[in-house]
Coordinates of C-alpha atoms in Angstrom, one line a residue:
X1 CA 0.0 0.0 0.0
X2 CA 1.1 3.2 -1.3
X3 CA 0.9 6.2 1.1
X4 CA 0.2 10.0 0.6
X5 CA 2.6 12.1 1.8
X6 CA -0.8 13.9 4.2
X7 CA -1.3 10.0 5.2
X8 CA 2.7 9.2 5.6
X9 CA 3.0 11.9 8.1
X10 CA -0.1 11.1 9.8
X11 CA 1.2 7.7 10.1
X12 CA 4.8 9.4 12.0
X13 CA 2.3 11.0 14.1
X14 CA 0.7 7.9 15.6
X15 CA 3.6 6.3 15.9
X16 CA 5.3 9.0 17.7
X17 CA 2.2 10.0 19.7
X18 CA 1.6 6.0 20.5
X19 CA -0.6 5.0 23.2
X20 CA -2.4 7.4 21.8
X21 CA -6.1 8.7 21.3
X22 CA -8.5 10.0 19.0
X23 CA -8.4 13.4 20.6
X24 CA -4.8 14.0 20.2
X25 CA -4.9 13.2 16.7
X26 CA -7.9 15.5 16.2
X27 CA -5.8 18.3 18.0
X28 CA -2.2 17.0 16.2
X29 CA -4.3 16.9 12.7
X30 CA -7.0 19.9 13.0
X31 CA -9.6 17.7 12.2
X32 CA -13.1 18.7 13.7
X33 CA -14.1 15.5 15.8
X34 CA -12.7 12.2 16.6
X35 CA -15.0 10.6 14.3
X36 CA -12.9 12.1 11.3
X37 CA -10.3 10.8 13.1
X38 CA -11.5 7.2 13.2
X39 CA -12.6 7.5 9.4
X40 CA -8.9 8.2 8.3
X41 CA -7.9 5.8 10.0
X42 CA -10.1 3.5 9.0
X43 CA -9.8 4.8 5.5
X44 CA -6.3 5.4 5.2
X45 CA -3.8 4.0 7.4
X46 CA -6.2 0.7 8.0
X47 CA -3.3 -1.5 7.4
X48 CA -1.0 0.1 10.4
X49 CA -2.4 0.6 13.3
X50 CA -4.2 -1.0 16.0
X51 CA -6.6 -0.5 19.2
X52 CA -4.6 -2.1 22.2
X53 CA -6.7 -3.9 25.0
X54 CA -7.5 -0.3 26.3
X55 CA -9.0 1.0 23.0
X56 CA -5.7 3.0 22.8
X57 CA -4.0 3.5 18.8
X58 CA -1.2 1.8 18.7
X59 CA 1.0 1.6 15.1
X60 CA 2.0 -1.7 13.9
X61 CA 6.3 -2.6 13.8
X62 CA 5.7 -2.3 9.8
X63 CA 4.4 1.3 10.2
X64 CA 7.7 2.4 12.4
X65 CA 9.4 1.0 10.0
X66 CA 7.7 2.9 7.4
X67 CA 7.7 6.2 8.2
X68 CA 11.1 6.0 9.9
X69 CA 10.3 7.7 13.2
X70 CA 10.6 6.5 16.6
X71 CA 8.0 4.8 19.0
X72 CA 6.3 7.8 21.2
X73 CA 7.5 5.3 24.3
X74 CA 11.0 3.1 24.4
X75 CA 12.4 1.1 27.0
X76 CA 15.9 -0.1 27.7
X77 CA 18.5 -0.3 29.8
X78 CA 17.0 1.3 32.7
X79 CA 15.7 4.7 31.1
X80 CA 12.4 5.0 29.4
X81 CA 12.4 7.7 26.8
X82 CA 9.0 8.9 25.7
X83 CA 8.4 11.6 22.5
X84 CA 5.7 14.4 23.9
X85 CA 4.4 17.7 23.7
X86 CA 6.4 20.5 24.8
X87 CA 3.6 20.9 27.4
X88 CA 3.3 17.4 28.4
X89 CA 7.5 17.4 29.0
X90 CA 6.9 20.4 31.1
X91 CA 4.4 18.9 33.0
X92 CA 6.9 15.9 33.8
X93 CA 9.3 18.4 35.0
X94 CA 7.1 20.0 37.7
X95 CA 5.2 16.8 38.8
X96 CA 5.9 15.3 42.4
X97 CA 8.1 12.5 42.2
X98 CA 7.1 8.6 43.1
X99 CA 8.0 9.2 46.7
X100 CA 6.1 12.6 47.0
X101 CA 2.7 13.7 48.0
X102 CA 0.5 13.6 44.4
X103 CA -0.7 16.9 43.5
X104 CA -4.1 17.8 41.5
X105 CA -4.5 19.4 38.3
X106 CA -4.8 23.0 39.8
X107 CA -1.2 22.3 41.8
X108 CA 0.5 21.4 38.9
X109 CA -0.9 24.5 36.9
X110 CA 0.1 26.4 39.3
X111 CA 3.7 25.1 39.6
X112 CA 3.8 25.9 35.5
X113 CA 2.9 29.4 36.1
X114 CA 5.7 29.4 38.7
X115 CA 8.4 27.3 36.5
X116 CA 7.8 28.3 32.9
X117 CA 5.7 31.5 33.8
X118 CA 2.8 29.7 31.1
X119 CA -0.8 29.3 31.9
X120 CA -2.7 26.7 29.8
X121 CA -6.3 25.8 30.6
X122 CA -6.5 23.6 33.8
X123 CA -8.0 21.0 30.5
X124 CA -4.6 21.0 28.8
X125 CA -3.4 20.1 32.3
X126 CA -5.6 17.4 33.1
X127 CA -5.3 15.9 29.5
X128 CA -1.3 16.5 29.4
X129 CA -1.4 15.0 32.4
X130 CA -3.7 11.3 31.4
X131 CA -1.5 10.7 28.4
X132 CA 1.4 10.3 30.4
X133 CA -0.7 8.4 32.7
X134 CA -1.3 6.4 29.6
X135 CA 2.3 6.7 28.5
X136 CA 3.3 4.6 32.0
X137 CA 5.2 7.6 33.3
X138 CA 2.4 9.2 35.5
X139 CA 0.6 7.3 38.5
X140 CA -2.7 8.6 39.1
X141 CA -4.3 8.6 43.2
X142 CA -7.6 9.6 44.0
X143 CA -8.2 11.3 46.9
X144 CA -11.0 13.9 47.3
X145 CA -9.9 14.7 43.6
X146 CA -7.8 12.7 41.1
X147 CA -3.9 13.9 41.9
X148 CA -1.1 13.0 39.9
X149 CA 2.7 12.0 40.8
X150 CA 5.9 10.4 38.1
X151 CA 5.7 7.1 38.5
X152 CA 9.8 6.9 38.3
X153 CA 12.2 8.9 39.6
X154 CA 12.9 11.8 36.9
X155 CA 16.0 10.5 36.3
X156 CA 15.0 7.4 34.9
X157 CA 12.5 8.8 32.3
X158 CA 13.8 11.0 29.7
X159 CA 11.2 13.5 28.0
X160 CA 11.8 14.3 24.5
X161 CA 9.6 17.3 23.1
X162 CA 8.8 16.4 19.9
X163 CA 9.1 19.1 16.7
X164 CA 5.3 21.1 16.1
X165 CA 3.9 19.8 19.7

């Protein structure tokens, strides 16, 4: 199957994006609703990607391969190094650590402001924050409200913002 060069780049995307969701291709793509996102998919890149067991999009080997990019999540020799949004590797940066009190989505907003001097939407937060939960990195504990804390030590994750993120 011949790709596009629109449906070879899309392709980079889920693999560097990978566990990934409808909604961040929608935002990655500009696509109006997760539907169109499904129908490309479907439509286009049928024969390189998958749904895991947690519905997430996954790409196949032959679709690394492919489009030459690197997995969104690698492991090895005792470092995992995920690909993310500048704002996602930010909000790595000023999470607690494995060993610290979790914090909630308004605490770790407000430790951007204080870091970076940004202010995204507490929603770019909370979603920046559950893809790294689904990347493996983030640990999620609910207590009155969800909070969030790394999973590892920061020195055994590295965060790699990835170009136009």
């Amino acid at each position: 199957m011949t790709l596009s060069e629109e449906a070879e780049a899309r392709l980079a995307d889920v693999v560097e994006l990978q566990p990934t969701k409808n909604s961040e291709l929608q935002e990655r793509w500009g696509l109006e609703s997760g539907s169109e996102v499904h129908q490309y998919l479907e439509n286009e890149l049928s024969e390189y990607y998958y749904r895991d067991d947690d519905s997430l999009i996954r790409a196949t080997p032959e679709a690394a391969d492919l489009v030459d990019v690197k997995p969104g999540v690698e492991g090895g020799d005792g470092e995992t190094v995920i690909r993310v949004p500048e704002l996602q590797r930010r909000v790595f940066e000023v999470l607690a650590g494995p060993d610290e009190r979790s914090q909630s989505v308004v605490s770790v907003l407000q430790d951007l402001r204080e870091e970076y001097g940004i202010d995204p939407a507490v929603d770019e937060v909370r979603s920046a924050l559950q893809s790294l939960k689904r990347k493996g990195v983030v640990e999620v504990e609910y207590r009155s409200v969800p909070t969030f804390r790394r999973a590892a030590p920061r020195e055994d994750v590295r965060i790699e913002a990835q170009s136009g993120g």
